[in-house]
mmCIF file of C-alpha atoms in Angstrom:
data_model
loop_
_atom_site.group_PDB
_atom_site.id
_atom_site.type_symbol
_atom_site.label_atom_id
_atom_site.label_comp_id
_atom_site.label_asym_id
_atom_site.label_seq_id
_atom_site.Cartn_x
_atom_site.Cartn_y
_atom_site.Cartn_z
ATOM 1 C CA MET A 254 0.447 21.533 -5.673
ATOM 2 C CA ASN A 255 2.059 24.780 -6.738
ATOM 3 C CA THR A 256 5.189 25.098 -8.853
ATOM 4 C CA GLN A 257 7.525 25.614 -5.877
ATOM 5 C CA GLN A 258 6.169 22.542 -4.093
ATOM 6 C CA ALA A 259 6.576 20.467 -7.263
ATOM 7 C CA LYS A 260 10.184 21.652 -7.641
ATOM 8 C CA THR A 261 10.923 20.844 -4.000
ATOM 9 C CA ALA A 262 9.371 17.375 -4.343
ATOM 10 C CA HIS A 263 11.413 16.729 -7.489
ATOM 11 C CA SER A 264 14.618 17.898 -5.774
ATOM 12 C CA LEU A 265 13.975 15.589 -2.820
ATOM 13 C CA TYR A 266 13.388 12.679 -5.176
ATOM 14 C CA ALA A 267 16.583 13.499 -7.083
ATOM 15 C CA LEU A 268 18.447 13.456 -3.746
ATOM 16 C CA TYR A 269 16.862 10.112 -2.863
ATOM 17 C CA GLU A 270 18.065 8.676 -6.176
ATOM 18 C CA THR A 271 21.671 9.603 -5.322
ATOM 19 C CA LEU A 272 21.630 7.602 -2.074
ATOM 20 C CA PRO A 273 23.127 4.105 -1.868
ATOM 21 C CA ASN A 274 20.592 1.291 -2.283
ATOM 22 C CA GLU A 275 20.831 0.325 1.381
ATOM 23 C CA VAL A 276 19.940 3.860 2.471
ATOM 24 C CA GLN A 277 17.072 4.031 -0.038
ATOM 25 C CA GLN A 278 15.745 0.741 1.348
ATOM 26 C CA ALA A 279 16.016 1.942 4.946
ATOM 27 C CA PHE A 280 14.260 5.187 4.060
ATOM 28 C CA LEU A 281 11.385 3.364 2.364
ATOM 29 C CA GLU A 282 11.029 0.990 5.319
ATOM 30 C CA GLU A 283 10.860 3.891 7.761
ATOM 31 C CA LEU A 284 8.390 5.751 5.550
ATOM 32 C CA LEU A 285 6.138 2.687 5.409
ATOM 33 C CA GLN A 286 6.372 2.236 9.182
ATOM 34 C CA LYS A 287 5.682 5.859 10.062
ATOM 35 C CA LYS A 288 3.236 6.914 7.306
ATOM 36 C CA PRO A 289 1.347 3.771 6.207
ATOM 37 C CA GLN A 290 -2.094 5.386 5.983
ATOM 38 C CA GLN A 291 -0.857 8.372 3.977
ATOM 39 C CA LEU A 292 0.881 6.050 1.509
ATOM 40 C CA GLU A 293 -2.203 3.850 1.183
ATOM 41 C CA ASP A 294 -4.451 6.893 0.678
ATOM 42 C CA LEU A 295 -2.099 8.343 -1.925
ATOM 43 C CA GLY A 296 -1.917 5.041 -3.800
ATOM 44 C CA PHE A 297 -5.715 4.838 -3.829
ATOM 45 C CA TYR A 298 -6.016 8.467 -4.983
ATOM 46 C CA LEU A 299 -3.511 7.958 -7.804
ATOM 47 C CA ALA A 300 -5.222 4.741 -8.950
ATOM 48 C CA CYS A 301 -8.585 6.524 -9.016
ATOM 49 C CA LYS A 302 -7.101 9.482 -10.884
ATOM 50 C CA GLN A 303 -5.556 7.153 -13.463
ATOM 51 C CA ALA A 304 -8.833 5.268 -13.914
ATOM 52 C CA LYS A 305 -10.672 8.570 -14.382
ATOM 53 C CA ASP A 306 -8.067 9.833 -16.868
ATOM 54 C CA GLU A 307 -8.405 6.580 -18.835
ATOM 55 C CA ASN A 308 -12.226 6.562 -18.555
ATOM 56 C CA GLU A 309 -12.104 3.189 -16.770
ATOM 57 C CA PHE A 310 -15.151 3.284 -14.523
ATOM 58 C CA LEU A 311 -16.971 0.432 -12.812
ATOM 59 C CA SER A 312 -20.299 -0.626 -14.214
ATOM 60 C CA GLU A 313 -23.292 -0.327 -11.871
ATOM 61 C CA GLN A 314 -23.145 -4.072 -11.229
ATOM 62 C CA GLU A 315 -19.385 -3.947 -10.470
ATOM 63 C CA ALA A 316 -19.880 -0.969 -8.150
ATOM 64 C CA GLN A 317 -22.625 -2.758 -6.215
ATOM 65 C CA ALA A 318 -20.540 -5.936 -5.935
ATOM 66 C CA PHE A 319 -17.618 -3.874 -4.614
ATOM 67 C CA ILE A 320 -19.779 -2.059 -2.065
ATOM 68 C CA GLN A 321 -21.245 -5.344 -0.848
ATOM 69 C CA SER A 322 -17.760 -6.815 -0.456
ATOM 70 C CA LEU A 323 -16.686 -4.094 1.976
ATOM 71 C CA PRO A 324 -16.633 -5.028 5.662
ATOM 72 C CA GLN A 325 -19.488 -3.540 7.665
#
């Protein structure tokens, strides 16, 4: 993300924060309804990035257990 995109994102968030709670809630509901996969992917990406930044990796055994737990 370049500097202009980051500034735009911050400005949109600042605008969101000024909205009444009911409008914020309605916006979040609509966002979840219309962009569920993007939100899930972003949450997963951010969790992975945080784990990497904190050097919290799965052991080989944990990784294999996770892979085996995934639906086929």
